[in-house]
Short mmCIF file of C-alpha atoms in Angstrom, two decimals:
data_model
loop_
_atom_site.label_atom_id
_atom_site.label_comp_id
_atom_site.label_asym_id
_atom_site.label_seq_id
_atom_site.Cartn_x
_atom_site.Cartn_y
_atom_site.Cartn_z
CA MET A 1 0.00 0.00 0.00
CA GLN A 2 1.38 3.39 -1.02
CA PHE A 3 1.18 6.55 1.09
CA ASP A 4 2.29 10.07 0.32
CA ARG A 5 5.23 10.95 2.56
CA SER A 6 3.23 13.80 4.06
CA PHE A 7 0.69 11.32 5.47
CA PHE A 8 3.17 10.36 8.20
CA GLU A 9 3.75 13.89 9.46
CA ASP A 10 2.30 15.19 12.70
CA GLU A 11 -0.98 16.86 11.82
CA ILE A 12 -3.84 18.81 13.34
CA ARG A 13 -7.15 17.15 12.47
CA SER A 14 -10.41 18.60 13.76
CA GLY A 15 -8.35 20.59 16.26
CA PHE A 16 -6.65 17.45 17.63
CA TYR A 17 -2.92 16.80 17.43
CA VAL A 18 -2.30 13.51 15.62
CA THR A 19 1.26 12.32 16.19
CA ALA A 20 3.59 10.89 13.56
CA GLU A 21 3.75 7.71 15.62
CA MET A 22 -0.03 7.39 15.44
CA LYS A 23 0.15 7.90 11.68
CA GLN A 24 2.49 4.90 11.46
CA ALA A 25 0.04 2.86 13.54
CA TRP A 26 -2.83 3.94 11.28
CA ALA A 27 -0.87 2.94 8.18
CA SER A 28 -0.05 -0.47 9.66
CA GLN A 29 -3.75 -1.04 10.41
CA LEU A 30 -4.66 -0.08 6.86
CA GLU A 31 -2.19 -2.72 5.65
CA VAL A 32 -3.96 -5.27 7.85
CA TRP A 33 -7.30 -4.08 6.45
CA GLU A 34 -6.08 -4.54 2.87
CA ASP A 35 -4.97 -8.13 3.54
CA PHE A 36 -8.21 -8.82 5.42
CA ASP A 37 -10.32 -7.32 2.64
CA ARG A 38 -8.53 -9.37 -0.02
CA ALA A 39 -9.06 -12.60 1.94
CA CYS A 40 -12.75 -11.86 2.53
CA ARG A 41 -13.46 -10.93 -1.08
CA LYS A 42 -11.69 -14.00 -2.41
CA ASN A 43 -13.72 -16.27 -0.13
CA GLY A 44 -17.11 -14.60 -0.36
CA ILE A 45 -17.13 -13.34 3.23
CA LYS A 46 -19.07 -10.09 3.71
CA TYR A 47 -18.10 -7.52 6.28
CA PHE A 48 -19.03 -3.92 7.05
CA ALA A 49 -17.21 -0.98 8.63
CA ASP A 50 -18.59 -0.36 12.11
CA TRP A 51 -18.30 1.87 15.17
CA GLY A 52 -15.37 4.30 15.02
CA THR A 53 -14.34 3.20 11.54
CA LEU A 54 -17.83 3.77 10.13
CA LEU A 55 -18.13 7.09 11.96
CA GLY A 56 -14.67 8.11 10.76
CA ALA A 57 -15.50 7.27 7.15
CA VAL A 58 -18.73 9.28 7.18
CA ARG A 59 -17.66 12.26 9.28
CA HIS A 60 -13.91 12.53 8.64
CA GLY A 61 -13.22 10.59 5.46
CA GLY A 62 -10.79 8.48 7.47
CA PHE A 63 -9.73 7.85 11.04
CA ILE A 64 -11.39 9.80 13.82
CA PRO A 65 -8.38 11.91 14.87
CA TRP A 66 -8.40 10.57 18.44
CA ASP A 67 -9.14 6.97 17.50
CA ASP A 68 -6.44 4.31 17.33
CA ASP A 69 -8.10 1.18 15.96
CA MET A 70 -10.35 -0.17 13.20
CA ASP A 71 -13.69 -1.93 13.60
CA VAL A 72 -15.77 -4.13 11.34
CA CYS A 73 -18.83 -6.29 11.84
CA MET A 74 -20.01 -9.51 10.21
CA LYS A 75 -23.24 -11.41 10.26
CA ARG A 76 -22.84 -14.49 12.44
CA GLU A 77 -22.52 -16.97 9.58
CA ASP A 78 -19.70 -14.94 7.98
CA TYR A 79 -18.12 -14.35 11.39
CA ASN A 80 -17.97 -18.06 12.19
CA ARG A 81 -16.73 -18.89 8.72
CA PHE A 82 -13.95 -16.32 8.89
CA ASN A 83 -12.82 -17.62 12.29
CA ARG A 84 -12.64 -21.16 10.92
CA MET A 85 -10.76 -20.15 7.78
CA ALA A 86 -8.60 -17.23 8.93
CA LYS A 87 -5.32 -19.09 9.32
CA ASP A 88 -5.69 -20.54 5.83
CA ILE A 89 -6.86 -17.45 3.96
CA MET A 90 -4.83 -14.69 5.65
CA PRO A 91 -1.17 -14.16 4.67
CA CYS A 92 1.60 -15.80 6.67
CA GLY A 93 2.19 -14.16 10.03
CA TYR A 94 -1.41 -13.29 10.85
CA ASP A 95 -3.18 -14.73 13.85
CA ILE A 96 -6.61 -14.79 15.47
CA TYR A 97 -7.19 -13.47 18.98
CA ASN A 98 -10.54 -14.34 20.55
CA ILE A 99 -12.14 -16.38 23.34
CA TYR A 100 -11.43 -19.62 21.49
CA SER A 101 -7.74 -18.96 20.82
CA ASP A 102 -6.82 -17.43 24.20
CA GLU A 103 -8.37 -18.64 27.44
CA ASN A 104 -7.68 -15.39 29.30
CA ASN A 105 -9.36 -13.22 26.68
CA ASP A 106 -12.78 -11.98 27.79
CA ASN A 107 -13.65 -9.84 24.76
CA MET A 108 -16.62 -11.31 22.91
CA LEU A 109 -15.26 -10.47 19.48
CA THR A 110 -12.42 -11.53 17.20
CA ARG A 111 -9.28 -9.57 16.56
CA ILE A 112 -7.17 -10.36 13.50
CA ILE A 113 -3.57 -9.37 14.23
CA ASN A 114 -0.37 -9.23 12.19
CA GLY A 115 1.58 -11.22 14.78
CA ARG A 116 1.95 -11.94 18.46
CA ASN A 117 5.16 -10.01 19.08
CA ILE A 118 6.79 -6.65 18.48
CA SER A 119 8.96 -7.00 15.39
CA PHE A 120 11.91 -4.97 14.14
CA SER A 121 12.58 -7.22 11.17
CA LYS A 122 13.26 -5.44 7.89
CA GLU A 123 10.31 -7.16 6.22
CA HIS A 124 7.90 -6.19 9.00
CA LEU A 125 9.00 -2.55 9.16
CA GLU A 126 8.83 -2.17 5.38
CA LYS A 127 5.34 -3.65 5.10
CA TYR A 128 3.95 -1.85 8.15
CA HIS A 129 5.55 1.54 7.49
CA GLY A 130 8.02 1.57 10.34
CA CYS A 131 5.52 0.46 13.00
CA PRO A 132 7.02 -2.44 14.99
CA TYR A 133 3.95 -2.91 17.17
CA ILE A 134 1.17 -5.46 16.81
CA ALA A 135 -1.58 -4.13 14.56
CA GLY A 136 -5.01 -5.52 13.81
CA LEU A 137 -8.70 -4.88 13.53
CA ASP A 138 -11.70 -5.81 15.66
CA ILE A 139 -14.48 -7.96 14.20
CA PHE A 140 -17.88 -7.77 15.94
CA PRO A 141 -20.46 -10.51 15.33
CA LEU A 142 -24.01 -9.52 14.43
CA ASP A 143 -26.68 -11.94 15.62
CA TYR A 144 -30.35 -12.30 14.84
CA ILE A 145 -33.10 -11.25 17.25
CA ALA A 146 -36.02 -13.65 17.53
CA MET A 147 -39.26 -12.38 15.98
CA LYS A 148 -41.34 -13.53 18.96
CA GLN A 149 -40.80 -11.33 22.00
CA GLU A 150 -41.04 -14.27 24.43
CA ASP A 151 -38.28 -16.09 22.53
CA ALA A 152 -36.03 -13.03 22.59
CA ASP A 153 -36.73 -12.51 26.30
CA PHE A 154 -35.91 -16.14 27.08
CA GLN A 155 -32.65 -15.98 25.14
CA GLU A 156 -31.65 -12.81 26.96
CA GLU A 157 -32.47 -14.29 30.37
CA VAL A 158 -30.42 -17.43 29.73
CA ILE A 159 -27.44 -15.39 28.51
CA SER A 160 -27.72 -13.13 31.57
CA ILE A 161 -27.63 -16.13 33.91
CA VAL A 162 -24.49 -17.48 32.26
CA ILE A 163 -22.85 -14.04 32.26
CA ARG A 164 -23.48 -13.73 36.02
CA VAL A 165 -21.55 -16.95 36.57
CA SER A 166 -18.71 -15.66 34.41
CA ILE A 167 -18.61 -12.49 36.51
CA PHE A 168 -18.63 -14.61 39.69
CA ILE A 169 -15.56 -16.53 38.48
CA LYS A 170 -13.73 -13.34 37.59
CA LYS A 171 -14.59 -11.72 40.93
CA HIS A 172 -13.41 -14.73 42.96
CA LYS A 173 -10.51 -15.69 40.73
CA ASP A 174 -7.91 -15.68 43.52
CA LYS A 175 -10.17 -17.44 46.04
CA LEU A 176 -10.90 -20.22 43.54
CA LYS A 177 -7.18 -20.89 43.27
CA ASP A 178 -6.98 -21.36 47.03
CA GLU A 179 -7.26 -25.08 47.77
CA GLY A 180 -8.60 -24.34 51.24
CA ASN A 181 -11.47 -22.14 50.10
CA LEU A 182 -14.07 -24.89 49.71
CA ALA A 183 -17.15 -22.69 50.14
CA ILE A 184 -16.47 -20.62 47.02
CA LYS A 185 -15.65 -23.73 45.02
CA LYS A 186 -18.87 -25.43 46.14
CA GLU A 187 -20.86 -22.35 45.17
CA LEU A 188 -19.28 -22.33 41.71
CA GLU A 189 -19.94 -26.04 41.25
CA SER A 190 -23.60 -25.41 42.03
CA TYR A 191 -23.80 -22.61 39.44
CA VAL A 192 -22.04 -24.74 36.82
CA LYS A 193 -24.52 -27.60 37.33
CA GLN A 194 -27.43 -25.19 36.94
CA ILE A 195 -26.01 -23.93 33.65
CA GLU A 196 -25.41 -27.46 32.39
CA GLN A 197 -29.02 -28.37 33.13
CA LEU A 198 -30.43 -25.14 31.73
CA CYS A 199 -28.46 -25.24 28.49
CA ALA A 200 -28.14 -29.02 28.05
CA VAL A 201 -24.35 -28.87 27.96
CA THR A 202 -21.54 -30.62 29.79
CA PHE A 203 -18.40 -28.77 30.77
CA ASP A 204 -15.02 -30.47 30.75
CA LYS A 205 -13.85 -30.14 34.38
CA ASN A 206 -10.24 -30.67 33.25
CA LYS A 207 -10.30 -27.55 31.11
CA ASP A 208 -10.69 -23.88 31.95
CA ILE A 209 -14.30 -23.36 33.07
CA GLN A 210 -14.27 -19.63 32.44
CA GLN A 211 -13.27 -20.07 28.81
CA GLN A 212 -15.95 -22.74 28.30
CA ILE A 213 -18.57 -20.41 29.78
CA ARG A 214 -17.54 -17.62 27.41
CA MET A 215 -17.79 -20.05 24.50
CA LEU A 216 -21.29 -20.96 25.67
CA ILE A 217 -22.28 -17.29 25.78
CA ASP A 218 -21.03 -16.92 22.22
CA ARG A 219 -23.13 -19.91 21.09
CA LEU A 220 -26.21 -18.64 22.93
CA CYS A 221 -25.92 -15.32 21.09
CA SER A 222 -26.23 -17.18 17.79
CA LEU A 223 -29.29 -19.16 18.82
CA TYR A 224 -31.54 -17.80 16.05
CA LYS A 225 -30.92 -17.91 12.31
CA GLU A 226 -31.61 -15.34 9.61
CA ARG A 227 -34.87 -16.97 8.49
CA GLU A 228 -36.18 -16.69 12.08
CA SER A 229 -35.55 -12.98 12.37
CA LYS A 230 -36.21 -9.56 10.90
CA GLU A 231 -33.59 -7.69 12.92
CA ILE A 232 -29.90 -8.00 13.60
CA ALA A 233 -27.75 -6.68 16.46
CA PRO A 234 -24.47 -6.90 18.35
CA LEU A 235 -26.44 -8.99 20.81
CA LEU A 236 -24.55 -8.47 24.07
CA LEU A 237 -24.53 -4.71 23.50
CA TRP A 238 -28.20 -4.79 22.50
CA MET A 239 -29.03 -6.41 25.86
CA ASP A 240 -27.85 -3.18 27.52
CA ASN A 241 -29.28 -0.85 24.88
CA LYS A 242 -32.43 -2.04 23.16
CA GLU A 243 -32.15 0.70 20.51
CA LEU A 244 -29.05 -0.98 19.14
CA LYS A 245 -30.75 -3.18 16.55
CA PHE A 246 -31.16 -2.88 12.79
CA PRO A 247 -33.30 -4.28 9.98
CA LYS A 248 -31.28 -7.20 8.63
CA GLU A 249 -31.63 -5.88 5.06
CA MET A 250 -29.19 -3.09 5.92
CA TYR A 251 -26.45 -5.68 6.02
CA THR A 252 -27.12 -7.30 2.66
CA GLU A 253 -25.24 -5.24 0.07
CA PRO A 254 -22.70 -2.63 1.21
CA VAL A 255 -22.06 0.87 -0.08
CA MET A 256 -18.45 1.97 -0.42
CA LEU A 257 -17.14 4.96 1.55
CA LYS A 258 -13.77 6.67 1.30
CA PHE A 259 -11.49 6.08 4.26
CA GLU A 260 -8.02 7.67 4.06
CA ASN A 261 -6.54 6.14 0.88
CA ILE A 262 -8.96 3.20 0.56
CA TYR A 263 -12.70 2.53 0.32
CA VAL A 264 -14.53 0.55 2.99
CA PRO A 265 -17.89 -1.29 2.79
CA ALA A 266 -20.65 0.22 4.92
CA PRO A 267 -24.26 -0.74 5.70
CA CYS A 268 -26.55 0.67 3.02
CA GLU A 269 -28.36 2.79 5.64
CA TYR A 270 -25.25 3.90 7.49
CA ASP A 271 -26.90 7.12 8.68
CA TYR A 272 -29.53 5.04 10.50
CA VAL A 273 -26.83 2.81 12.02
CA LEU A 274 -24.71 5.73 13.23
CA LYS A 275 -27.69 7.47 14.81
CA LYS A 276 -28.44 4.29 16.75
CA GLU A 277 -24.81 3.92 17.82
CA TYR A 278 -23.93 7.56 18.54
CA GLY A 279 -27.07 9.69 18.46
CA ASP A 280 -26.20 13.06 16.89
CA TYR A 281 -23.03 11.71 15.33
CA HIS A 282 -22.31 14.87 13.32
CA LYS A 283 -21.54 16.65 16.57
CA VAL A 284 -17.83 16.16 17.22
CA VAL A 285 -17.22 15.15 20.83
CA LEU A 286 -13.71 14.24 21.94
CA GLU A 287 -13.93 11.51 24.56
CA SER A 288 -12.64 12.72 27.94
CA ASP A 289 -12.07 9.31 29.48
CA ASP A 290 -9.10 8.09 31.43
CA ALA A 291 -7.53 6.87 28.15
CA HIS A 292 -5.57 4.25 30.08
CA GLU A 293 -5.29 2.16 26.91
CA TYR A 294 -4.81 5.06 24.49
CA PRO A 295 -2.93 4.86 22.30
CA TYR A 296 -2.99 1.07 22.14
CA TYR A 297 0.75 0.84 21.45
CA TYR A 298 1.78 2.60 24.69
CA LYS A 299 1.93 -0.75 26.46
CA TYR A 300 4.40 -1.95 23.84
CA LYS A 301 6.50 1.21 24.18
CA LYS A 302 6.56 0.75 27.94
CA PHE A 303 7.63 -2.87 27.55
CA LEU A 304 10.50 -1.78 25.29
CA ALA A 305 11.49 1.05 27.64
CA ASP A 306 11.50 -1.32 30.61
CA ASN A 307 13.94 -3.43 28.62
CA GLY A 308 16.23 -0.55 27.74
CA ILE A 309 14.85 0.33 24.29
CA GLN A 310 13.63 3.91 23.88
CA MET A 311 11.41 4.54 20.86
CA CYS A 312 12.13 8.12 19.80
CA THR A 313 11.47 9.31 23.35
CA PHE A 314 13.19 12.47 24.60
CA LYS A 315 14.10 12.83 28.25
CA ILE A 316 16.89 14.77 29.91
CA ASN A 317 18.75 14.45 33.17
CA MET A 318 17.88 17.64 35.05
CA THR A 319 21.24 17.84 36.80
CA GLU A 320 23.03 17.72 33.46
CA TYR A 321 20.48 20.13 32.00
CA ASP A 322 21.11 22.70 34.76
CA LYS A 323 24.86 22.41 34.24
CA PHE A 324 24.50 22.79 30.47
CA MET A 325 22.23 25.84 30.77
CA ASN A 326 24.54 27.49 33.31
CA ASN A 327 27.41 27.12 30.85
CA ILE A 328 25.25 28.63 28.12
CA HIS A 329 24.47 31.66 30.27
CA GLU A 330 28.17 32.18 31.04
CA GLU A 331 29.08 32.07 27.35
CA ARG A 332 26.32 34.53 26.58
CA LYS A 333 27.71 36.99 29.12
CA LYS A 334 31.10 36.84 27.43
CA ARG A 335 29.57 37.40 23.98
CA ARG A 336 27.58 40.40 25.14
CA LEU A 337 30.74 42.03 26.46
CA THR A 338 32.33 41.87 23.01
CA LYS A 339 29.30 43.02 21.03
CA LYS A 340 30.03 46.31 19.25
CA ASP A 341 26.64 47.59 18.07
CA ASN A 342 23.21 47.97 19.62
CA LYS A 343 21.29 46.57 16.67
CA LYS A 344 19.59 43.23 17.38
CA LYS A 345 19.97 40.46 14.83
CA ILE A 346 16.94 38.16 14.93
CA LEU A 347 16.89 35.01 12.82
CA PHE A 348 13.59 33.28 11.99
CA MET A 349 13.95 29.63 10.95
CA PRO A 350 10.67 28.28 9.53
CA PHE A 351 10.68 24.81 7.99
CA LYS A 352 7.51 24.88 5.86
CA ALA A 353 5.90 27.80 4.04
CA GLN A 354 2.40 26.63 5.00
CA ASN A 355 3.26 27.08 8.68
CA TRP A 356 4.66 30.61 8.36
CA LYS A 357 1.32 32.10 9.44
CA ASN A 358 2.00 31.04 13.03
CA MET A 359 5.38 32.78 13.04
CA GLU A 360 4.22 35.94 11.30
CA PRO A 361 2.75 37.82 14.32
CA LEU A 362 6.12 37.73 16.10
CA TRP A 363 7.94 38.63 12.89
CA ARG A 364 5.67 41.64 12.38
CA LYS A 365 6.28 42.77 15.94
CA TYR A 366 10.05 42.65 15.44
CA ILE A 367 10.19 44.39 12.05
CA GLU A 368 8.34 47.39 13.49
CA ASP A 369 11.43 48.17 15.58
CA ALA A 370 14.08 49.89 13.45
CA ASN A 371 16.71 48.66 15.88
CA ASN A 372 16.07 45.06 14.79
CA ASP A 373 17.76 43.36 11.86
CA VAL A 374 15.26 40.59 11.08
CA ILE A 375 16.27 37.69 8.83
CA VAL A 376 14.08 34.83 7.58
CA MET A 377 15.96 31.67 6.64
CA PRO A 378 13.86 28.58 5.87
CA ILE A 379 15.70 25.41 6.86
CA SER A 380 15.85 22.04 5.15
CA TYR A 381 13.34 19.49 6.34
CA TYR A 382 13.62 15.74 5.83
CA TYR A 383 11.46 12.63 5.80
CA LYS A 384 12.98 9.65 7.58
CA ASN A 385 13.28 6.33 5.77
CA ILE A 386 12.98 3.01 7.55
CA ASP A 387 16.65 2.20 6.88
CA GLY A 388 17.83 5.32 8.73
CA THR A 389 18.43 7.46 5.66
CA VAL A 390 16.53 10.68 4.96
CA GLU A 391 14.82 12.25 1.96
CA GLN A 392 14.59 16.01 1.67
CA TYR A 393 11.17 17.61 1.60
CA ILE A 394 10.62 19.63 -1.57
CA GLU A 395 8.88 22.91 -0.81
CA ASN A 396 6.05 23.52 -3.28
CA GLU A 397 4.47 26.48 -1.52
CA LYS A 398 6.03 29.93 -1.44
CA TYR A 399 6.53 32.37 1.38
CA PRO A 400 4.68 35.71 1.09
CA GLU A 401 6.37 38.08 -1.35
CA TYR A 402 6.67 40.79 1.31
CA ILE A 403 9.14 38.61 3.24
CA HIS A 404 12.79 38.72 2.23
CA VAL A 405 13.91 35.11 2.45
CA ILE A 406 17.57 34.10 2.38
CA SER A 407 19.04 30.70 1.60
CA GLU A 408 20.69 28.63 4.31
CA ASP A 409 23.61 28.30 1.86
CA ASP A 410 24.22 32.03 2.28
CA TYR A 411 24.13 32.14 6.06
CA ASP A 412 26.22 30.35 8.67
CA ILE A 413 24.80 30.47 12.18
CA THR A 414 28.13 29.38 13.67
CA THR A 415 30.00 32.43 12.34
CA CYS A 416 27.21 35.00 12.54
CA TYR A 417 26.07 36.45 15.85
CA GLN A 418 22.34 36.10 16.56
CA ASP A 419 20.73 37.97 19.42
CA GLU A 420 17.69 35.75 18.98
CA ILE A 421 16.79 32.68 16.96
CA VAL A 422 13.12 31.81 16.46
CA ILE A 423 12.33 28.20 15.55
CA GLN A 424 9.18 26.34 14.57
CA ASN A 425 10.25 22.69 14.48
CA PRO A 426 10.76 21.39 18.05
CA TYR A 427 11.44 17.69 17.51
CA ASP A 428 15.09 17.44 16.40
CA GLU A 429 15.79 13.69 16.08
CA TYR A 430 12.86 12.71 18.33
CA ASN A 431 10.21 12.29 15.66
CA VAL A 432 9.61 8.94 13.96
CA ALA A 433 8.80 10.46 10.57
CA THR A 434 10.72 13.71 10.09
CA THR A 435 13.81 15.64 11.11
CA VAL A 436 15.92 18.71 10.36
CA HIS A 437 19.68 18.93 9.91
CA PRO A 438 21.53 18.28 13.21
CA LYS A 439 23.14 21.73 13.02
CA TYR A 440 19.62 23.12 13.55
CA TYR A 441 18.79 21.02 16.60
CA ALA A 442 17.67 23.12 19.56
CA LYS A 443 20.58 22.06 21.77
CA THR A 444 22.98 23.30 19.08
CA LEU A 445 21.12 26.51 18.24
CA ILE A 446 20.97 27.64 21.85
CA GLN A 447 24.77 27.73 21.84
CA ASN A 448 24.73 30.23 18.97
CA THR A 449 22.30 32.84 20.26
CA ASP A 450 21.48 34.93 23.30
CA LYS A 451 17.87 33.81 23.13
CA LEU A 452 16.21 30.77 21.59
CA THR A 453 12.47 31.23 21.04
CA TYR A 454 10.09 28.48 19.99
CA VAL A 455 6.78 29.26 18.29
CA PRO A 456 4.73 26.10 17.54
CA TRP A 457 3.87 25.53 13.88
CA PHE A 458 0.35 24.47 14.89
CA VAL A 459 -2.70 25.54 16.86
CA THR A 460 -4.95 22.94 18.47
CA ASP A 461 -8.43 23.33 19.84
CA GLU A 462 -8.40 24.40 23.46
CA ILE A 463 -7.81 21.31 25.59
CA GLN A 464 -9.81 20.51 28.71
CA GLN A 465 -7.95 19.61 31.89
CA ASP A 466 -9.50 16.12 31.94
CA ASP A 467 -8.94 15.35 28.25
CA MET A 468 -6.58 12.43 28.65
CA ARG A 469 -6.33 11.58 24.95
CA SER A 470 -5.02 15.05 24.16
CA ASP A 471 -2.78 14.77 27.21
CA LYS A 472 -1.23 11.59 25.77
CA SER A 473 -0.67 13.32 22.42
CA MET A 474 1.06 16.20 24.21
CA ASP A 475 3.93 13.84 25.00
CA ALA A 476 4.93 14.16 21.34
CA TYR A 477 5.09 17.95 21.16
CA VAL A 478 5.65 19.21 24.72
CA ASN A 479 8.46 17.01 25.99
CA VAL A 480 10.68 17.80 23.01
CA PRO A 481 14.05 19.59 22.66
CA GLY A 482 12.55 22.74 21.15
CA VAL A 483 10.45 23.29 24.27
CA VAL A 484 12.93 22.10 26.88
CA TYR A 485 15.97 24.00 25.56
CA ALA A 486 14.23 27.18 24.40
CA ASP A 487 14.56 30.32 26.51
CA GLU A 488 11.02 31.25 25.58
CA VAL A 489 8.08 29.20 24.33
CA ILE A 490 5.10 31.12 22.98
CA VAL A 491 1.87 29.10 23.11
CA GLN A 492 -1.67 29.96 22.02
CA SER A 493 -3.37 30.61 25.39
CA ASP A 494 -3.03 30.63 29.17
CA ASN A 495 -4.89 27.32 29.28
CA ILE A 496 -2.41 25.64 26.94
CA ARG A 497 0.46 27.22 28.87
CA ASN A 498 -0.81 25.63 32.08
CA LEU A 499 -1.08 22.25 30.36
CA TYR A 500 2.50 22.50 29.06
CA ILE A 501 3.71 23.29 32.57
CA ARG A 502 1.68 20.43 34.07
CA LYS A 503 3.01 17.99 31.50
CA LEU A 504 6.68 18.93 31.96
CA ALA A 505 6.46 19.06 35.76
CA GLY A 506 4.83 15.64 35.65
CA ILE A 507 7.79 14.26 33.70
CA TYR A 508 10.67 16.03 35.41
CA GLY A 509 9.26 16.59 38.91
CA ASP A 510 7.31 19.33 40.67
CA GLU A 511 10.58 20.97 41.69
CA THR A 512 11.11 21.94 38.04
CA THR A 513 7.79 23.81 37.78
CA SER A 514 9.40 27.25 38.03
CA ILE A 515 11.66 26.47 35.05
CA TRP A 516 8.67 25.91 32.80
CA GLN A 517 6.66 28.77 34.30
CA ASN A 518 9.47 31.19 33.51
CA LYS A 519 9.98 30.14 29.90
CA ILE A 520 6.46 29.36 28.65
CA ILE A 521 4.25 32.35 27.90
CA ALA A 522 0.84 32.78 26.30
CA GLU A 523 0.50 34.26 22.83
CA ILE A 524 1.86 37.79 22.48
#
């Protein structure tokens, strides 16, 4: 699958900051989707985009900016068939993850994944666009609701009874392992016998009871067939929300919707489906949950970090940082003593013409002062390749004609004296997709100026204090060299300033709060 290089850049979508790392994860999931789609088409298995993927296709033309996975649904007969055939029809390396394959899995759906382990193999990184993490998509089964209300009620009651036993096992998991806790074991045995009698099944006492109960729940959901029903539903979710059911005809022939660089099949009445699932789905609401599993690959990054492998993660030692900054201040004092004129030389270093608009207010402020010699020097910007090489970004847009732009070939920051350098790219080498030349890294620039100022190239929507998804994304643009090493950071509002300070103090300790308070200011 081909992507334009710009796809992998950090981007603001619907006011939300989408990281380059998330873009890699999206691309890897789209690769999984393409393989999945090919296997389903070849074998006559129908599926439909669902949940966040369906909403993203309709409302955003792709991923919901704060979403990190892909969802499909299948009618039960296709769902069962895919599960039986998956290992034979999917390319080598793929695996199934569901209640049948993994006894500790309690999700009543199937996940098709591109492997069981993090992989840094050349083949894996090339296919999955530099993303070493496990990628996949969730497949939800759609089951038929009985036409007779008493039949549907009976099915729901039986499933509820079995679910309560599953919850009991989960709640008393540790006690059931205790050989001396006979009362709990006796109680479970009684429940199991009741289920066996009610459902006419026999559990294998030598195998995991919890897994067998989940399998039974799955079978009970598929009790009725298409000919016995007019409506279809994700049955376990429908039991909690009776609105979550659809005429089965909606899932006969799909309509195709654009999703990023592909097209995905959707229910023919997708507007009806989305209204049932989300209500007023055109209203954009960013989920303010605890985001403990967002993004999904954080657990893999943590595993790697715990084993000494840092994935493009910037972090400084504050003792070394203080020493470095003290040396910088001493050198600046010496330079100021030798300066011969009072004119201030201010160097602006944008990296993309399209982002100049965020630098322009400060530039305009400085050019109004006749005592300032203001220079604008766009710097080279590079896309990273998987093999460690880089490819230079070719600028197609032009800077405004009223700006005098000089070439970096005609200016040497190491031999020229800059009173102030203003940068827009804060990442240095700590971005998975892009970089600038090392001579323009913040830690280097600060040694060649009396003041390093960072003005972000982007503006996000205002972020709420409890918005944990945005908070996770802030790791990619707050804890970066351009922010940490700059003398001044100019952000869009007091609210965003406070969030920057909270984020950095959370990483480096509350005792560093004054450092960030002194350098980060709200928009001038």
